[in-house]
XYZ file of C-alpha atoms in Angstrom:
362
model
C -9.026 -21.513 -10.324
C -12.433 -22.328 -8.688
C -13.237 -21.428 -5.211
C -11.646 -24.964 -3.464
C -8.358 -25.104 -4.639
C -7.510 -21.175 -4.133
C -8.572 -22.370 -0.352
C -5.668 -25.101 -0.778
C -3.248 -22.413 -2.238
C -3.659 -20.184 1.259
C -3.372 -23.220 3.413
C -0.283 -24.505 1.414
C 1.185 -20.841 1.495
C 0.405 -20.496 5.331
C 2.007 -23.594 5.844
C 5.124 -22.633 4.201
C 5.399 -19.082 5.425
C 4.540 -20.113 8.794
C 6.237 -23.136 9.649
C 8.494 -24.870 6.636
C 11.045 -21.981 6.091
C 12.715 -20.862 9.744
C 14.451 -18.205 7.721
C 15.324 -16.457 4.074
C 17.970 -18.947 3.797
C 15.674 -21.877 3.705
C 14.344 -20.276 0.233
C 14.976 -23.027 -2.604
C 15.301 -20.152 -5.206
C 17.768 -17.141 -5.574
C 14.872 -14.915 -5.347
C 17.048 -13.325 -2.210
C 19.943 -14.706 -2.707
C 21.201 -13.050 -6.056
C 21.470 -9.405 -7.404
C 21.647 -5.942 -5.844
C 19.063 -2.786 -6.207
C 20.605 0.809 -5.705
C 19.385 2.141 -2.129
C 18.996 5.540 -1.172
C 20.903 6.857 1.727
C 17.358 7.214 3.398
C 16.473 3.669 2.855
C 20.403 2.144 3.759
C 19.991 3.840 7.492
C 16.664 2.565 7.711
C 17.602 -0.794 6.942
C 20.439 -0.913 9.323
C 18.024 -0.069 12.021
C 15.523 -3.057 11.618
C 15.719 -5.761 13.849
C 17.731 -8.536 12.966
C 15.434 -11.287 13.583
C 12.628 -8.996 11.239
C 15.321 -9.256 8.697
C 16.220 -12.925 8.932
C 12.008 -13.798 8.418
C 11.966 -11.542 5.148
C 11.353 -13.794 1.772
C 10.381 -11.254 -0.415
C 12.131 -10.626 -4.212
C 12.180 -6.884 -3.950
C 12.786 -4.017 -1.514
C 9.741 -1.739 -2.323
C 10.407 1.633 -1.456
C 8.804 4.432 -3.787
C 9.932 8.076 -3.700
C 8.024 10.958 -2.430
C 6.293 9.051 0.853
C 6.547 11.596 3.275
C 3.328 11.978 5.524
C 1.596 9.296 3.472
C -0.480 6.288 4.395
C 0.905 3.107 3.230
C -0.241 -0.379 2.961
C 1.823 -3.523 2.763
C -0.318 -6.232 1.075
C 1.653 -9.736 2.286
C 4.007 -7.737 5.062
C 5.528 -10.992 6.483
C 7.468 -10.020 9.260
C 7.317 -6.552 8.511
C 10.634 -5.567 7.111
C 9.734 -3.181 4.506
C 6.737 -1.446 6.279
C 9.585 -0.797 9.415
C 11.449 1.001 6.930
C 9.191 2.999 5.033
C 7.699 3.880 8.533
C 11.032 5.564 8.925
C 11.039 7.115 5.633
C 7.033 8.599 5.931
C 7.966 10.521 9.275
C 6.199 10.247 12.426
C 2.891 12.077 10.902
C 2.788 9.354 8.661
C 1.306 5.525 8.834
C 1.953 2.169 7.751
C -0.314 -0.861 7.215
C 1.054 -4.398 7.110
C -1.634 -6.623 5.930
C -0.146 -10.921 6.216
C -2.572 -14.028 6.505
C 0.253 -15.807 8.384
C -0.204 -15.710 11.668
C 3.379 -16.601 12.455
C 4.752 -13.508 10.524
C 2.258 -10.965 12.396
C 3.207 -12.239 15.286
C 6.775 -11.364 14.719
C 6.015 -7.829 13.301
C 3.729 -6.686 15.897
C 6.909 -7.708 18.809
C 8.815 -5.344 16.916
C 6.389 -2.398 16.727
C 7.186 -0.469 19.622
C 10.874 -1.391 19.012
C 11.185 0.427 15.909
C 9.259 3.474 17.226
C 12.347 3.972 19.785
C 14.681 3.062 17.163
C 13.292 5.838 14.906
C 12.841 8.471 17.861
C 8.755 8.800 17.652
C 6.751 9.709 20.756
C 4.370 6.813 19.506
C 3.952 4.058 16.281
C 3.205 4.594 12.672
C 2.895 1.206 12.251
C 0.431 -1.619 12.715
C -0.117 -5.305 11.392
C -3.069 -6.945 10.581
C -3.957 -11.012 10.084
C -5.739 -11.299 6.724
C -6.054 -11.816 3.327
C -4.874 -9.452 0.484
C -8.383 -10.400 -1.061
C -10.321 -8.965 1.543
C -8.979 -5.875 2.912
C -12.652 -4.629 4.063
C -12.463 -7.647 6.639
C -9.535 -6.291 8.270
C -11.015 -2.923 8.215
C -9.408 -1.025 5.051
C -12.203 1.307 3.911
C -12.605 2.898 0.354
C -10.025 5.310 -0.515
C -8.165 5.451 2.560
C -4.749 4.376 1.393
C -2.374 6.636 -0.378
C 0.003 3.842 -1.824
C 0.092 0.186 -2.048
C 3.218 -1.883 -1.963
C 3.538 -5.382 -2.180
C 7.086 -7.770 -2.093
C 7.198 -10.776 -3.948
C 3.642 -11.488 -2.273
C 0.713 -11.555 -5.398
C 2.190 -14.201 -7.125
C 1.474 -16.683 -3.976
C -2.167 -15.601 -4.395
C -5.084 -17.903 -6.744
C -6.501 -15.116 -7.908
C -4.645 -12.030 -8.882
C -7.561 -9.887 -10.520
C -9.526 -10.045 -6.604
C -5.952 -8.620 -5.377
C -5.708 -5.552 -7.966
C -10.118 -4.696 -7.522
C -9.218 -4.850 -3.656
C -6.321 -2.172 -4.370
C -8.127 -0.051 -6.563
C -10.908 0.382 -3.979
C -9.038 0.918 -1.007
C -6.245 3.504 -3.010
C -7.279 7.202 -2.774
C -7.666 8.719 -6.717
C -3.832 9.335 -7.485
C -2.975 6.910 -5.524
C -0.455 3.700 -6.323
C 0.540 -0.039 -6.148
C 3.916 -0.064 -6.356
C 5.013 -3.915 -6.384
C 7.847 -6.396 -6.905
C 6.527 -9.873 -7.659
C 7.752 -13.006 -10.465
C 6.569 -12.987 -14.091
C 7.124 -15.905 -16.516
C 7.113 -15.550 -20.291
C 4.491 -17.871 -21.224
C 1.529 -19.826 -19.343
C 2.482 -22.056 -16.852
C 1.025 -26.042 -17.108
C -1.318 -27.180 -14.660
C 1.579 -29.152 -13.002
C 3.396 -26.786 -12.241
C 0.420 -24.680 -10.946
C -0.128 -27.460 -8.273
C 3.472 -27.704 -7.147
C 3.397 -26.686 -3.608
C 7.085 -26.235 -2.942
C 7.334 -24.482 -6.484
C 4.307 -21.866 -5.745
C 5.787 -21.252 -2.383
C 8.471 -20.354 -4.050
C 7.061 -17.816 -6.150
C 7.350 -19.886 -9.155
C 4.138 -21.740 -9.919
C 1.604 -18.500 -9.191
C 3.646 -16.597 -11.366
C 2.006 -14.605 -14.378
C 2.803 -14.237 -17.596
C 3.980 -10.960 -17.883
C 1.381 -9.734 -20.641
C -1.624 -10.781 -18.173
C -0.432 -8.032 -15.975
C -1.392 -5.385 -18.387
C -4.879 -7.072 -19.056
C -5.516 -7.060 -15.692
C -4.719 -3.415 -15.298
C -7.144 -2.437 -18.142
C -10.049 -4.570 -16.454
C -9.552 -3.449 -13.150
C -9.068 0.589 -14.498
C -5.215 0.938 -13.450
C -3.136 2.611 -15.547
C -0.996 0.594 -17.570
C 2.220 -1.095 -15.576
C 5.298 0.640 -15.968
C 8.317 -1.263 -15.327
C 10.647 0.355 -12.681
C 13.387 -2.389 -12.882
C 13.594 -6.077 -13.728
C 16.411 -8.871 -13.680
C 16.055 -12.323 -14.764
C 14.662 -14.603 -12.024
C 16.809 -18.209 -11.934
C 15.577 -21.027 -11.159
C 17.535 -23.798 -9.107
C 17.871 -26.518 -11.328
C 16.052 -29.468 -9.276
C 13.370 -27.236 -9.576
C 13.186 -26.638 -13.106
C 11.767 -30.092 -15.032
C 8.329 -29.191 -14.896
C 8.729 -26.266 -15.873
C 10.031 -26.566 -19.534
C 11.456 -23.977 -21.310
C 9.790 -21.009 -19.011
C 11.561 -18.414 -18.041
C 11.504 -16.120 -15.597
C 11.884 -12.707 -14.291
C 11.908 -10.568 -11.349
C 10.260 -6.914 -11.817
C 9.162 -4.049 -10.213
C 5.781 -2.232 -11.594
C 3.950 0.296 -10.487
C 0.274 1.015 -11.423
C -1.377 4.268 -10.665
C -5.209 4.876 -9.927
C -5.148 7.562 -12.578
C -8.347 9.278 -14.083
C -9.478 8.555 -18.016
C -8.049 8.879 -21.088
C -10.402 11.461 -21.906
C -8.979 13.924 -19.523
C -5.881 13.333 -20.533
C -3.305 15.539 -23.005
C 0.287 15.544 -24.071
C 2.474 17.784 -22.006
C 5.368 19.563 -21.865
C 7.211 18.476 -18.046
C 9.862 19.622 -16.450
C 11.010 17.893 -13.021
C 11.321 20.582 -10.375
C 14.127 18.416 -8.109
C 11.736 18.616 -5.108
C 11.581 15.063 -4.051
C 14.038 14.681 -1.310
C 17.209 12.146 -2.001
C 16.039 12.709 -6.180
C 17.530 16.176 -6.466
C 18.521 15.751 -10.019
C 15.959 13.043 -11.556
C 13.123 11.328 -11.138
C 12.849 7.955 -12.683
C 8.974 7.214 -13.153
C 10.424 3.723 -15.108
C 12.941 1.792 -16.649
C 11.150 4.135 -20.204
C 10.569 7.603 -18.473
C 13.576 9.489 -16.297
C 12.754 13.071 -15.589
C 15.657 15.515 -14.757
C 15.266 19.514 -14.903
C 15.142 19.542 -18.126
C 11.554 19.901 -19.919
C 10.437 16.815 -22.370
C 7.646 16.272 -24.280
C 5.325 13.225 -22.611
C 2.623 11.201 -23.859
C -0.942 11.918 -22.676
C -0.370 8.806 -20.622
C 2.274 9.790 -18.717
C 0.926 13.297 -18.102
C -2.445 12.166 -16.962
C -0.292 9.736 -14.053
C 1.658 12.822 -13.116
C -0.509 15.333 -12.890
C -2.792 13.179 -10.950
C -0.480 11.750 -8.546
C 1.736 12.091 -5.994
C 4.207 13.834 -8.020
C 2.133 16.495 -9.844
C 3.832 19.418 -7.091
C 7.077 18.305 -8.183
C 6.983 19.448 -12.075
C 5.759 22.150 -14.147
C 3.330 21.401 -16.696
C 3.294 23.273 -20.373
C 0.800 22.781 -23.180
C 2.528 21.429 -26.709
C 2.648 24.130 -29.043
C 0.739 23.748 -31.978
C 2.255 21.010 -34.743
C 4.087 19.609 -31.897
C 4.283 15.383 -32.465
C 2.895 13.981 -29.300
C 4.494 10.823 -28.483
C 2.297 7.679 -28.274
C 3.374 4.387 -25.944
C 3.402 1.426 -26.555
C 2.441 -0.496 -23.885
C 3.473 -4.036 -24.467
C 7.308 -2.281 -25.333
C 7.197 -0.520 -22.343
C 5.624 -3.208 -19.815
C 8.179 -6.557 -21.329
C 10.185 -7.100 -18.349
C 12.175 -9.955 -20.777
C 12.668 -7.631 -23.379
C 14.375 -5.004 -21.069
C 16.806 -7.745 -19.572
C 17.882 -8.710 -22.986
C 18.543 -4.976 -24.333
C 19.909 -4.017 -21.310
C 22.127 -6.900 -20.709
C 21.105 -7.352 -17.172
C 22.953 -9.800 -15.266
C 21.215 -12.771 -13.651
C 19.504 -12.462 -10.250
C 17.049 -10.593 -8.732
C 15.775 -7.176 -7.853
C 16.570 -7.628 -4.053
C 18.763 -5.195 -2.319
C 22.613 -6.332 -1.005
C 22.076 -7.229 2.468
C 22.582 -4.337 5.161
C 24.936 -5.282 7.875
C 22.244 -4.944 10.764
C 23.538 -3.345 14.064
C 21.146 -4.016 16.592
């Protein structure tokens, strides 16, 4: 997409953030509207304590909340109204921070009312949070330096962007080595027509921006992610006045995460065992939809070693060399990234990964 019409794509998107849709029930999609995500009891109360008219502005396909946070610098890339960085604010303590990041002015204006609100609510002497207008494609404008930001989460937010691969070189500078993107967004199973890619009501929608799924992991290997591992998917339906241009497409909504992890080369197969240190995961640790940790030790690829022992989560299990003749497993990354192929083996009802909706008591 050349420089001009990604310019139209922000404009169209600003325009539809800001001032078409009042609230999440003027969404023309089930994006919202369909499915339920298990919550942790941490998340639930935190929910219940953001402010209603936060929660009435929020249009993303996802709630984004990855384990282990505590203390942590987050960044929200698209924040909107600034539901989910309000509750992961609760859920990285007072000594941590979040970053919402939104280039509608209309939805910062609404999260940064609420900021001192939701320090109260949560019982700090001062704010973890702040908001800042800009674009996802230029965090250094806003003033996000290299390697400042332990993880990245985004809701439902890349697909509304021209260019994706800008987005992921952005997050890869800015994330500290270890660190994360940890995203919910659309993915179609082929290549969209132009068409549809000029819709305006369709890409507002998440629809038209949408990749197809096996981009994603091209895009990780140019950028130098790790390879996407699927945390949970559920097919994505589209209303049907919407669907004519858009053929026999299908689509999904899925949660990734990608991990600034270091090269293959310093890499081996391990022996792990999950220590049950990660508060509200006493018993298991579910890296994605392929890998579940519990307390007992399993053999991992050198893939999957090289993202734990360089993350987050590299205090939280015990690593063992394989004995000699051991078989190392080897992944398969297109088997283990195919959001479509998951739904289908799974049996995973319509919808979409959003949480049920938290009665909101404020």
């Amino acid at each position: 997409m050349n420089t001009e019409s990604a310019e139209e794509v922000k404009e169209s998107v600003k325009a539809y953030y800001g001032k078409t849709l009042k609230s999440s029930d003027d969404l023309q999609s089930n994006a919202c509207k369909l499915g339920e995500k298990q919550m942790s009891n941490a998340v639930e109360s935190a929910l219940k304590l953001v402010h209603k008219e936060v929660s009435s502005k929020f249009y993303g396909c996802g709630l984004v909340a990855p384990e282990a946070i505590d203390g942590l610098h987050i960044l929200d890339l698209g924040s909107g109204s600034g539901q989910d960085c309000f509750v992961l604010s609760k859920l990285v303590g007072e000594h941590g921070h979040v970053t919402g990041v939104d280039m509608t002015k209309e939805q910062v204006d609404i999260a940064n009312k609420y900021v001192e609100y939701h320090a109260e609510q949560f019982g700090y002497s001062k704010p973890n949070t702040d908001f800042k207008l800009g674009e996802m494609e230029r965090l250094f404008d806003v003033g996000i330096q290299d390697r400042t930001i332990d993880i990245i989460i985004s809701n439902c937010v890349v697909n509304l962007t021209a260019d994706k691969r800008v987005v992921l070189k952005e997050a890869y500078r800015v994330l500290k080595d270890g660190g994360e993107v940890y995203f919910s967004d659309v993915y179609t199973d082929t290549k969209l027509p132009e068409e549809v890619r000029k819709d305006e009501v369709l890409w507002g929608e998440g629809i038209g921006g949408a990749l197809h799924w096996k981009e994603l992991i091209e895009l990780c290997k140019e950028v130098g992610f790790s390879k996407p591992y699927l945390v949970t998917a559920r097919p994505f339906v589209v209303e049907p006045h919407l669907r004519q241009p858009l053929g026999k497409a299908q689509f999904v909504a899925a949660t990734y995460r990608l991990f600034k992890a270091p090269n293959r080369s310093e890499k081996v197969a391990s022996r792990v065992t999950y220590k049950g240190t990660i508060e509200d995961n006493p018993n298991e640790l579910k890296l994605s939809v392929h890998n579940t940790f519990t307390r007992k030790t399993k053999v991992v690829s050198a893939d999957v070693a090289g993202v734990l022992s360089a993350s987050r989560f590299s205090k939280h299990f015990e690593f063992q060399p394989l004995e000699p003749g051991t078989t190392a497993p080897v992944d398969d990354v297109c088997i283990d990234a195919d959001p479509f192929a998951y739904c289908a083996s799974n049996k995973v009802a319509p919808g979409a990964c959003c949480p049920k909706p938290v009665k909101v008591e404020n």
